[in-house]
Amino acid sequence: GNATAVVDAATTSAAGKIEIAIASEVTTGTDATRAVSPDSLAGSDFGIRLVEVQVVEGATNTAIGDGAGNYRFFVPAQLNGYILVAANAAVVTAGTTNTTDIQIANVTDAVDMLSTKITIDSGEKTSYTAATAPVINTSNDDVSTGDELRIDVDAISTTPAKGLSIILGFQLP
């Protein structure tokens, strides 16, 4: 008859049968029995490339306007074909009364990348705990080499925040 070969599980020192981890298992990073594939690595948190840029100097009031601080980000070749997966903002000194609202505009494609803007709440220094989380427009989230991204401040607190940095995360789709 047909014999079925028995293959032992692989270890760090012996070849054998393996199970491939999914992206969330790679992100967790606590499983010592599964292998990592290029696809699961790219889809995990380890596949996200973060860019943080200072848009407005720390002692300067944040002001409403397209191209805050005259800042532009040009997408490098290493991010060609990536998508925007995270968008946050931080200030040096919190504004008070009302929110600071920020949009990411892809000037090259003439689209806004967020369907819900980044907001920094009154008295807060970051958008991480905002009452309204930013939402990335999945129709406008892709970037190509040389794309020009502009940071637009659409609203400011009554007492403006000082300084402004943007934190963007990009990942392969």
GROMACS .gro file of N, CA and C in nm:
model
  519
    1GLY      N    1   0.081  -0.117   0.000
    1GLY     CA    2   0.000   0.000   0.000
    1GLY      C    3   0.086   0.124   0.000
    2ASN      N    4   0.017   0.236   0.003
    2ASN     CA    5   0.085   0.366   0.007
    2ASN      C    6   0.122   0.400   0.151
    3ALA      N    7   0.247   0.429   0.169
    3ALA     CA    8   0.293   0.472   0.301
    3ALA      C    9   0.294   0.623   0.305
    4THR      N   10   0.248   0.679   0.414
    4THR     CA   11   0.250   0.824   0.431
    4THR      C   12   0.373   0.859   0.513
    5ALA      N   13   0.456   0.945   0.456
    5ALA     CA   14   0.578   0.985   0.527
    5ALA      C   15   0.542   1.075   0.644
    6VAL      N   16   0.606   1.052   0.754
    6VAL     CA   17   0.586   1.135   0.872
    6VAL      C   18   0.701   1.233   0.879
    7VAL      N   19   0.668   1.359   0.885
    7VAL     CA   20   0.770   1.463   0.892
    7VAL      C   21   0.753   1.534   1.025
    8ASP      N   22   0.861   1.541   1.099
    8ASP     CA   23   0.858   1.610   1.228
    8ASP      C   24   0.846   1.760   1.208
    9ALA      N   25   0.800   1.826   1.309
    9ALA     CA   26   0.791   1.973   1.306
    9ALA      C   27   0.930   2.033   1.301
   10ALA      N   28   0.944   2.141   1.227
   10ALA     CA   29   1.071   2.213   1.219
   10ALA      C   30   1.102   2.278   1.353
   11THR      N   31   1.229   2.294   1.380
   11THR     CA   32   1.274   2.368   1.499
   11THR      C   33   1.379   2.469   1.454
   12THR      N   34   1.433   2.544   1.547
   12THR     CA   35   1.538   2.639   1.510
   12THR      C   36   1.667   2.569   1.472
   13SER      N   37   1.677   2.439   1.499
   13SER     CA   38   1.801   2.366   1.465
   13SER      C   39   1.779   2.248   1.372
   14ALA      N   40   1.654   2.218   1.335
   14ALA     CA   41   1.629   2.103   1.248
   14ALA      C   42   1.523   2.136   1.144
   15ALA      N   43   1.549   2.090   1.020
   15ALA     CA   44   1.450   2.106   0.914
   15ALA      C   45   1.328   2.022   0.945
   16GLY      N   46   1.213   2.061   0.892
   16GLY     CA   47   1.092   1.985   0.914
   16GLY      C   48   0.972   2.057   0.857
   17LYS      N   49   0.853   2.009   0.896
   17LYS     CA   50   0.728   2.066   0.849
   17LYS      C   51   0.699   2.194   0.929
   18ILE      N   52   0.652   2.300   0.860
   18ILE     CA   53   0.620   2.426   0.926
   18ILE      C   54   0.481   2.473   0.891
   19GLU      N   55   0.428   2.560   0.974
   19GLU     CA   56   0.306   2.634   0.943
   19GLU      C   57   0.348   2.778   0.924
   20ILE      N   58   0.291   2.843   0.825
   20ILE     CA   59   0.326   2.982   0.798
   20ILE      C   60   0.234   3.075   0.877
   21ALA      N   61   0.294   3.171   0.945
   21ALA     CA   62   0.219   3.267   1.025
   21ALA      C   63   0.142   3.364   0.936
   22ILE      N   64   0.027   3.408   0.984
   22ILE     CA   65  -0.047   3.516   0.918
   22ILE      C   66   0.005   3.648   0.974
   23ALA      N   67  -0.028   3.759   0.910
   23ALA     CA   68   0.025   3.890   0.946
   23ALA      C   69   0.002   3.924   1.093
   24SER      N   70  -0.118   3.898   1.146
   24SER     CA   71  -0.147   3.934   1.285
   24SER      C   72  -0.060   3.854   1.382
   25GLU      N   73  -0.025   3.730   1.346
   25GLU     CA   74   0.063   3.649   1.430
   25GLU      C   75   0.205   3.703   1.428
   26VAL      N   76   0.247   3.757   1.313
   26VAL     CA   77   0.380   3.820   1.305
   26VAL      C   78   0.382   3.945   1.391
   27THR      N   79   0.276   4.025   1.384
   27THR     CA   80   0.267   4.147   1.465
   27THR      C   81   0.276   4.114   1.613
   28THR      N   82   0.204   4.011   1.657
   28THR     CA   83   0.206   3.972   1.797
   28THR      C   84   0.347   3.932   1.840
   29GLY      N   85   0.417   3.858   1.755
   29GLY     CA   86   0.556   3.824   1.780
   29GLY      C   87   0.582   3.730   1.895
   30THR      N   88   0.483   3.648   1.933
   30THR     CA   89   0.502   3.559   2.047
   30THR      C   90   0.501   3.411   2.011
   31ASP      N   91   0.487   3.379   1.884
   31ASP     CA   92   0.478   3.240   1.840
   31ASP      C   93   0.614   3.190   1.793
   32ALA      N   94   0.665   3.086   1.856
   32ALA     CA   95   0.797   3.033   1.821
   32ALA      C   96   0.787   2.910   1.730
   33THR      N   97   0.665   2.876   1.684
   33THR     CA   98   0.650   2.753   1.605
   33THR      C   99   0.608   2.777   1.461
   34ARG      N  100   0.577   2.900   1.424
   34ARG     CA  101   0.537   2.929   1.285
   34ARG      C  102   0.648   3.006   1.214
   35ALA      N  103   0.651   2.993   1.082
   35ALA     CA  104   0.750   3.063   1.000
   35ALA      C  105   0.688   3.191   0.942
   36VAL      N  106   0.772   3.286   0.911
   36VAL     CA  107   0.727   3.414   0.854
   36VAL      C  108   0.752   3.414   0.704
   37SER      N  109   0.648   3.445   0.628
   37SER     CA  110   0.661   3.458   0.483
   37SER      C  111   0.679   3.606   0.450
   38PRO      N  112   0.733   3.637   0.334
   38PRO     CA  113   0.743   3.779   0.296
   38PRO      C  114   0.607   3.850   0.299
   39ASP      N  115   0.501   3.781   0.258
   39ASP     CA  116   0.369   3.841   0.257
   39ASP      C  117   0.319   3.871   0.399
   40SER      N  118   0.338   3.776   0.491
   40SER     CA  119   0.291   3.800   0.628
   40SER      C  120   0.375   3.908   0.696
   41LEU      N  121   0.503   3.916   0.663
   41LEU     CA  122   0.587   4.021   0.720
   41LEU      C  123   0.542   4.158   0.669
   42ALA      N  124   0.520   4.169   0.538
   42ALA     CA  125   0.477   4.296   0.480
   42ALA      C  126   0.341   4.340   0.534
   43GLY      N  127   0.253   4.247   0.563
   43GLY     CA  128   0.120   4.279   0.613
   43GLY      C  129   0.114   4.302   0.763
   44SER      N  130   0.223   4.277   0.833
   44SER     CA  131   0.227   4.296   0.978
   44SER      C  132   0.265   4.439   1.013
   45ASP      N  133   0.263   4.471   1.142
   45ASP     CA  134   0.308   4.604   1.185
   45ASP      C  135   0.453   4.629   1.147
   46PHE      N  136   0.532   4.522   1.130
   46PHE     CA  137   0.671   4.537   1.092
   46PHE      C  138   0.686   4.582   0.947
   47GLY      N  139   0.578   4.571   0.869
   47GLY     CA  140   0.579   4.614   0.729
   47GLY      C  141   0.537   4.758   0.711
   48ILE      N  142   0.504   4.828   0.820
   48ILE     CA  143   0.463   4.969   0.812
   48ILE      C  144   0.587   5.057   0.819
   49ARG      N  145   0.595   5.151   0.727
   49ARG     CA  146   0.703   5.249   0.727
   49ARG      C  147   0.647   5.381   0.775
   50LEU      N  148   0.704   5.431   0.883
   50LEU     CA  149   0.656   5.555   0.943
   50LEU      C  150   0.740   5.673   0.898
   51VAL      N  151   0.670   5.783   0.873
   51VAL     CA  152   0.734   5.909   0.838
   51VAL      C  153   0.678   6.013   0.935
   52GLU      N  154   0.766   6.079   1.009
   52GLU     CA  155   0.721   6.189   1.095
   52GLU      C  156   0.793   6.315   1.051
   53VAL      N  157   0.714   6.419   1.029
   53VAL     CA  158   0.772   6.545   0.981
   53VAL      C  159   0.719   6.662   1.063
   54GLN      N  160   0.808   6.755   1.092
   54GLN     CA  161   0.767   6.878   1.159
   54GLN      C  162   0.717   6.974   1.052
   55VAL      N  163   0.593   7.016   1.066
   55VAL     CA  164   0.530   7.103   0.967
   55VAL      C  165   0.536   7.248   1.012
   56VAL      N  166   0.516   7.271   1.141
   56VAL     CA  167   0.521   7.406   1.199
   56VAL      C  168   0.617   7.401   1.317
   57GLU      N  169   0.709   7.495   1.322
   57GLU     CA  170   0.810   7.502   1.429
   57GLU      C  171   0.742   7.512   1.564
   58GLY      N  172   0.804   7.454   1.667
   58GLY     CA  173   0.743   7.435   1.797
   58GLY      C  174   0.696   7.559   1.871
   59ALA      N  175   0.753   7.677   1.844
   59ALA     CA  176   0.712   7.799   1.913
   59ALA      C  177   0.614   7.883   1.832
   60THR      N  178   0.576   7.833   1.713
   60THR     CA  179   0.491   7.908   1.621
   60THR      C  180   0.347   7.859   1.631
   61ASN      N  181   0.253   7.953   1.634
   61ASN     CA  182   0.111   7.916   1.634
   61ASN      C  183   0.076   7.841   1.506
   62THR      N  184  -0.001   7.734   1.522
   62THR     CA  185  -0.056   7.664   1.407
   62THR      C  186  -0.164   7.754   1.348
   63ALA      N  187  -0.167   7.765   1.216
   63ALA     CA  188  -0.263   7.853   1.150
   63ALA      C  189  -0.336   7.777   1.040
   64ILE      N  190  -0.457   7.823   1.009
   64ILE     CA  191  -0.536   7.763   0.901
   64ILE      C  192  -0.469   7.793   0.768
   65GLY      N  193  -0.465   7.691   0.683
   65GLY     CA  194  -0.413   7.712   0.548
   65GLY      C  195  -0.368   7.583   0.483
   66ASP      N  196  -0.371   7.585   0.349
   66ASP     CA  197  -0.318   7.473   0.273
   66ASP      C  198  -0.166   7.483   0.274
   67GLY      N  199  -0.100   7.369   0.288
   67GLY     CA  200   0.046   7.370   0.290
   67GLY      C  201   0.099   7.432   0.418
   68ALA      N  202   0.048   7.387   0.533
   68ALA     CA  203   0.088   7.441   0.663
   68ALA      C  204   0.240   7.447   0.672
   69GLY      N  205   0.291   7.563   0.714
   69GLY     CA  206   0.435   7.581   0.727
   69GLY      C  207   0.508   7.570   0.595
   70ASN      N  208   0.435   7.583   0.483
   70ASN     CA  209   0.491   7.566   0.349
   70ASN      C  210   0.559   7.431   0.331
   71TYR      N  211   0.510   7.330   0.404
   71TYR     CA  212   0.572   7.198   0.400
   71TYR      C  213   0.511   7.111   0.292
   72ARG      N  214   0.597   7.041   0.220
   72ARG     CA  215   0.556   6.941   0.121
   72ARG      C  216   0.637   6.815   0.147
   73PHE      N  217   0.574   6.699   0.129
   73PHE     CA  218   0.644   6.571   0.139
   73PHE      C  219   0.637   6.507   0.001
   74PHE      N  220   0.753   6.474  -0.054
   74PHE     CA  221   0.757   6.408  -0.184
   74PHE      C  222   0.788   6.260  -0.159
   75VAL      N  223   0.701   6.173  -0.210
   75VAL     CA  224   0.710   6.030  -0.183
   75VAL      C  225   0.837   5.973  -0.246
   76PRO      N  226   0.924   5.910  -0.164
   76PRO     CA  227   1.046   5.850  -0.218
   76PRO      C  228   1.017   5.719  -0.291
   77ALA      N  229   1.110   5.677  -0.375
   77ALA     CA  230   1.094   5.554  -0.453
   77ALA      C  231   1.069   5.432  -0.364
   78GLN      N  232   1.123   5.435  -0.240
   78GLN     CA  233   1.106   5.321  -0.150
   78GLN      C  234   0.961   5.302  -0.106
   79LEU      N  235   0.876   5.403  -0.124
   79LEU     CA  236   0.734   5.393  -0.088
   79LEU      C  237   0.643   5.380  -0.211
   80ASN      N  238   0.701   5.365  -0.330
   80ASN     CA  239   0.622   5.352  -0.451
   80ASN      C  240   0.530   5.231  -0.441
   81GLY      N  241   0.400   5.251  -0.466
   81GLY     CA  242   0.302   5.143  -0.461
   81GLY      C  243   0.248   5.115  -0.323
   82TYR      N  244   0.295   5.186  -0.222
   82TYR     CA  245   0.245   5.169  -0.086
   82TYR      C  246   0.112   5.242  -0.070
   83ILE      N  247   0.042   5.214   0.039
   83ILE     CA  248  -0.080   5.285   0.072
   83ILE      C  249  -0.066   5.349   0.210
   84LEU      N  250  -0.138   5.458   0.229
   84LEU     CA  251  -0.142   5.523   0.359
   84LEU      C  252  -0.228   5.439   0.452
   85VAL      N  253  -0.173   5.397   0.566
   85VAL     CA  254  -0.248   5.314   0.660
   85VAL      C  255  -0.265   5.379   0.797
   86ALA      N  256  -0.193   5.489   0.821
   86ALA     CA  257  -0.204   5.559   0.950
   86ALA      C  258  -0.174   5.706   0.929
   87ALA      N  259  -0.251   5.792   0.995
   87ALA     CA  260  -0.230   5.936   0.987
   87ALA      C  261  -0.261   5.997   1.122
   88ASN      N  262  -0.162   6.060   1.182
   88ASN     CA  263  -0.178   6.124   1.312
   88ASN      C  264  -0.102   6.255   1.315
   89ALA      N  265  -0.126   6.333   1.419
   89ALA     CA  266  -0.061   6.462   1.434
   89ALA      C  267  -0.031   6.488   1.580
   90ALA      N  268   0.066   6.576   1.602
   90ALA     CA  269   0.104   6.615   1.737
   90ALA      C  270   0.146   6.762   1.737
   91VAL      N  271   0.126   6.827   1.851
   91VAL     CA  272   0.168   6.967   1.868
   91VAL      C  273   0.259   6.976   1.990
   92VAL      N  274   0.334   7.085   1.999
   92VAL     CA  275   0.424   7.105   2.112
   92VAL      C  276   0.346   7.160   2.232
   93THR      N  277   0.259   7.257   2.205
   93THR     CA  278   0.173   7.317   2.309
   93THR      C  279   0.029   7.299   2.266
   94ALA      N  280  -0.052   7.239   2.351
   94ALA     CA  281  -0.192   7.211   2.316
   94ALA      C  282  -0.270   7.341   2.296
   95GLY      N  283  -0.360   7.337   2.199
   95GLY     CA  284  -0.456   7.446   2.181
   95GLY      C  285  -0.574   7.422   2.273
   96THR      N  286  -0.653   7.527   2.295
   96THR     CA  287  -0.771   7.511   2.380
   96THR      C  288  -0.895   7.566   2.310
   97THR      N  289  -1.006   7.505   2.340
   97THR     CA  290  -1.137   7.537   2.285
   97THR      C  291  -1.142   7.504   2.136
   98ASN      N  292  -1.214   7.402   2.102
   98ASN     CA  293  -1.230   7.349   1.966
   98ASN      C  294  -1.108   7.268   1.924
   99THR      N  295  -1.120   7.204   1.809
   99THR     CA  296  -1.016   7.112   1.762
   99THR      C  297  -0.924   7.178   1.659
  100THR      N  298  -0.810   7.116   1.641
  100THR     CA  299  -0.722   7.146   1.529
  100THR      C  300  -0.744   7.032   1.430
  101ASP      N  301  -0.782   7.066   1.307
  101ASP     CA  302  -0.818   6.966   1.205
  101ASP      C  303  -0.719   6.970   1.090
  102ILE      N  304  -0.669   6.853   1.052
  102ILE     CA  305  -0.565   6.844   0.950
  102ILE      C  306  -0.605   6.745   0.841
  103GLN      N  307  -0.582   6.784   0.717
  103GLN     CA  308  -0.607   6.700   0.600
  103GLN      C  309  -0.474   6.672   0.531
  104ILE      N  310  -0.461   6.554   0.472
  104ILE     CA  311  -0.344   6.520   0.391
  104ILE      C  312  -0.391   6.523   0.245
  105ALA      N  313  -0.334   6.614   0.167
  105ALA     CA  314  -0.372   6.628   0.027
  105ALA      C  315  -0.264   6.568  -0.062
  106ASN      N  316  -0.304   6.482  -0.155
  106ASN     CA  317  -0.211   6.434  -0.257
  106ASN      C  318  -0.226   6.531  -0.374
  107VAL      N  319  -0.134   6.626  -0.381
  107VAL     CA  320  -0.139   6.732  -0.483
  107VAL      C  321  -0.127   6.672  -0.622
  108THR      N  322  -0.040   6.573  -0.638
  108THR     CA  323  -0.017   6.511  -0.768
  108THR      C  324  -0.145   6.450  -0.824
  109ASP      N  325  -0.222   6.381  -0.738
  109ASP     CA  326  -0.346   6.316  -0.781
  109ASP      C  327  -0.468   6.405  -0.762
  110ALA      N  328  -0.449   6.526  -0.705
  110ALA     CA  329  -0.558   6.621  -0.679
  110ALA      C  330  -0.671   6.560  -0.596
  111VAL      N  331  -0.632   6.490  -0.488
  111VAL     CA  332  -0.731   6.428  -0.399
  111VAL      C  333  -0.690   6.448  -0.253
  112ASP      N  334  -0.790   6.450  -0.166
  112ASP     CA  335  -0.765   6.444  -0.023
  112ASP      C  336  -0.754   6.297   0.015
  113MET      N  337  -0.658   6.264   0.100
  113MET     CA  338  -0.634   6.124   0.135
  113MET      C  339  -0.719   6.077   0.252
  114LEU      N  340  -0.779   6.171   0.326
  114LEU     CA  341  -0.859   6.135   0.443
  114LEU      C  342  -1.006   6.168   0.420
  115SER      N  343  -1.094   6.074   0.450
  115SER     CA  344  -1.238   6.103   0.443
  115SER      C  345  -1.285   6.165   0.575
  116THR      N  346  -1.216   6.137   0.685
  116THR     CA  347  -1.236   6.206   0.813
  116THR      C  348  -1.099   6.260   0.853
  117LYS      N  349  -1.092   6.390   0.872
  117LYS     CA  350  -0.963   6.456   0.899
  117LYS      C  351  -0.903   6.413   1.032
  118ILE      N  352  -0.773   6.434   1.045
  118ILE     CA  353  -0.704   6.418   1.173
  118ILE      C  354  -0.753   6.532   1.262
  119THR      N  355  -0.788   6.501   1.386
  119THR     CA  356  -0.825   6.607   1.481
  119THR      C  357  -0.743   6.592   1.609
  120ILE      N  358  -0.702   6.706   1.661
  120ILE     CA  359  -0.640   6.712   1.793
  120ILE      C  360  -0.739   6.787   1.881
  121ASP      N  361  -0.787   6.721   1.985
  121ASP     CA  362  -0.890   6.780   2.071
  121ASP      C  363  -0.833   6.892   2.159
  122SER      N  364  -0.922   6.977   2.207
  122SER     CA  365  -0.885   7.087   2.297
  122SER      C  366  -0.808   7.032   2.417
  123GLY      N  367  -0.694   7.095   2.446
  123GLY     CA  368  -0.614   7.055   2.561
  123GLY      C  369  -0.527   6.934   2.539
  124GLU      N  370  -0.531   6.875   2.421
  124GLU     CA  371  -0.453   6.755   2.390
  124GLU      C  372  -0.332   6.791   2.303
  125LYS      N  373  -0.228   6.709   2.311
  125LYS     CA  374  -0.108   6.732   2.231
  125LYS      C  375  -0.096   6.639   2.111
  126THR      N  376  -0.180   6.534   2.106
  126THR     CA  377  -0.175   6.442   1.992
  126THR      C  378  -0.317   6.406   1.948
  127SER      N  379  -0.325   6.345   1.831
  127SER     CA  380  -0.453   6.297   1.777
  127SER      C  381  -0.481   6.153   1.818
  128TYR      N  382  -0.389   6.088   1.888
  128TYR     CA  383  -0.404   5.946   1.920
  128TYR      C  384  -0.529   5.916   2.002
  129THR      N  385  -0.572   6.009   2.085
  129THR     CA  386  -0.691   5.986   2.169
  129THR      C  387  -0.808   6.075   2.128
  130ALA      N  388  -0.807   6.125   2.006
  130ALA     CA  389  -0.912   6.215   1.959
  130ALA      C  390  -1.050   6.151   1.968
  131ALA      N  391  -1.149   6.233   2.002
  131ALA     CA  392  -1.288   6.186   2.008
  131ALA      C  393  -1.332   6.131   1.872
  132THR      N  394  -1.281   6.191   1.764
  132THR     CA  395  -1.310   6.144   1.629
  132THR      C  396  -1.179   6.100   1.564
  133ALA      N  397  -1.165   5.973   1.539
  133ALA     CA  398  -1.042   5.920   1.478
  133ALA      C  399  -1.038   5.954   1.330
  134PRO      N  400  -0.918   5.974   1.277
  134PRO     CA  401  -0.908   5.998   1.132
  134PRO      C  402  -0.946   5.873   1.055
  135VAL      N  403  -0.999   5.892   0.935
  135VAL     CA  404  -1.033   5.780   0.847
  135VAL      C  405  -0.967   5.804   0.713
  136ILE      N  406  -0.892   5.705   0.668
  136ILE     CA  407  -0.823   5.713   0.540
  136ILE      C  408  -0.920   5.674   0.430
  137ASN      N  409  -0.925   5.754   0.324
  137ASN     CA  410  -1.011   5.725   0.209
  137ASN      C  411  -0.940   5.618   0.126
  138THR      N  412  -0.992   5.496   0.128
  138THR     CA  413  -0.925   5.385   0.060
  138THR      C  414  -0.923   5.400  -0.092
  139SER      N  415  -1.001   5.493  -0.146
  139SER     CA  416  -0.995   5.521  -0.290
  139SER      C  417  -0.878   5.613  -0.323
  140ASN      N  418  -0.825   5.683  -0.220
  140ASN     CA  419  -0.720   5.783  -0.242
  140ASN      C  420  -0.596   5.757  -0.156
  141ASP      N  421  -0.575   5.632  -0.115
  141ASP     CA  422  -0.468   5.604  -0.019
  141ASP      C  423  -0.335   5.564  -0.080
  142ASP      N  424  -0.331   5.540  -0.212
  142ASP     CA  425  -0.208   5.491  -0.274
  142ASP      C  426  -0.115   5.607  -0.311
  143VAL      N  427   0.017   5.577  -0.304
  143VAL     CA  428   0.117   5.677  -0.340
  143VAL      C  429   0.216   5.618  -0.439
  144SER      N  430   0.273   5.706  -0.519
  144SER     CA  431   0.373   5.668  -0.619
  144SER      C  432   0.496   5.757  -0.602
  145THR      N  433   0.607   5.710  -0.653
  145THR     CA  434   0.732   5.786  -0.646
  145THR      C  435   0.710   5.929  -0.696
  146GLY      N  436   0.751   6.025  -0.615
  146GLY     CA  437   0.742   6.166  -0.655
  146GLY      C  438   0.610   6.232  -0.624
  147ASP      N  439   0.509   6.157  -0.578
  147ASP     CA  440   0.382   6.223  -0.543
  147ASP      C  441   0.410   6.332  -0.441
  148GLU      N  442   0.345   6.446  -0.459
  148GLU     CA  443   0.358   6.558  -0.367
  148GLU      C  444   0.242   6.555  -0.268
  149LEU      N  445   0.275   6.540  -0.140
  149LEU     CA  446   0.174   6.542  -0.036
  149LEU      C  447   0.184   6.675   0.038
  150ARG      N  448   0.068   6.736   0.061
  150ARG     CA  449   0.061   6.866   0.127
  150ARG      C  450  -0.017   6.849   0.256
  151ILE      N  451   0.026   6.918   0.361
  151ILE     CA  452  -0.042   6.915   0.489
  151ILE      C  453  -0.130   7.040   0.498
  152ASP      N  454  -0.260   7.021   0.509
  152ASP     CA  455  -0.355   7.132   0.517
  152ASP      C  456  -0.415   7.139   0.656
  153VAL      N  457  -0.408   7.257   0.718
  153VAL     CA  458  -0.474   7.279   0.846
  153VAL      C  459  -0.607   7.346   0.813
  154ASP      N  460  -0.717   7.275   0.840
  154ASP     CA  461  -0.850   7.324   0.803
  154ASP      C  462  -0.923   7.395   0.915
  155ALA      N  463  -0.880   7.373   1.040
  155ALA     CA  464  -0.942   7.441   1.155
  155ALA      C  465  -0.839   7.443   1.268
  156ILE      N  466  -0.847   7.547   1.351
  156ILE     CA  467  -0.758   7.555   1.467
  156ILE      C  468  -0.839   7.583   1.592
  157SER      N  469  -0.781   7.550   1.705
  157SER     CA  470  -0.843   7.581   1.834
  157SER      C  471  -0.853   7.733   1.849
  158THR      N  472  -0.948   7.779   1.932
  158THR     CA  473  -0.964   7.923   1.956
  158THR      C  474  -0.832   7.983   2.006
  159THR      N  475  -0.769   7.915   2.103
  159THR     CA  476  -0.631   7.949   2.140
  159THR      C  477  -0.546   7.848   2.065
  160PRO      N  478  -0.475   7.892   1.959
  160PRO     CA  479  -0.408   7.797   1.870
  160PRO      C  480  -0.301   7.714   1.939
  161ALA      N  481  -0.286   7.592   1.891
  161ALA     CA  482  -0.175   7.507   1.933
  161ALA      C  483  -0.046   7.568   1.878
  162LYS      N  484   0.065   7.532   1.939
  162LYS     CA  485   0.196   7.575   1.888
  162LYS      C  486   0.268   7.452   1.834
  163GLY      N  487   0.330   7.471   1.716
  163GLY     CA  488   0.401   7.361   1.653
  163GLY      C  489   0.304   7.262   1.591
  164LEU      N  490   0.353   7.183   1.498
  164LEU     CA  491   0.272   7.077   1.438
  164LEU      C  492   0.363   6.977   1.370
  165SER      N  493   0.346   6.852   1.407
  165SER     CA  494   0.416   6.742   1.339
  165SER      C  495   0.310   6.644   1.290
  166ILE      N  496   0.340   6.579   1.178
  166ILE     CA  497   0.251   6.480   1.119
  166ILE      C  498   0.322   6.346   1.120
  167ILE      N  499   0.248   6.241   1.156
  167ILE     CA  500   0.303   6.105   1.158
  167ILE      C  501   0.220   6.022   1.060
  168LEU      N  502   0.284   5.977   0.952
  168LEU     CA  503   0.216   5.899   0.849
  168LEU      C  504   0.275   5.759   0.842
  169GLY      N  505   0.189   5.659   0.828
  169GLY     CA  506   0.233   5.521   0.814
  169GLY      C  507   0.195   5.469   0.676
  170PHE      N  508   0.289   5.406   0.608
  170PHE     CA  509   0.266   5.350   0.475
  170PHE      C  510   0.298   5.202   0.478
  171GLN      N  511   0.221   5.123   0.398
  171GLN     CA  512   0.239   4.978   0.394
  171GLN      C  513   0.205   4.927   0.255
  172LEU      N  514   0.266   4.815   0.216
  172LEU     CA  515   0.227   4.753   0.090
  172LEU      C  516   0.084   4.705   0.098
  173PRO      N  517   0.007   4.719  -0.011
  173PRO     CA  518  -0.133   4.673  -0.005
  173PRO      C  519  -0.143   4.521   0.001
   0.00000   0.00000   0.00000
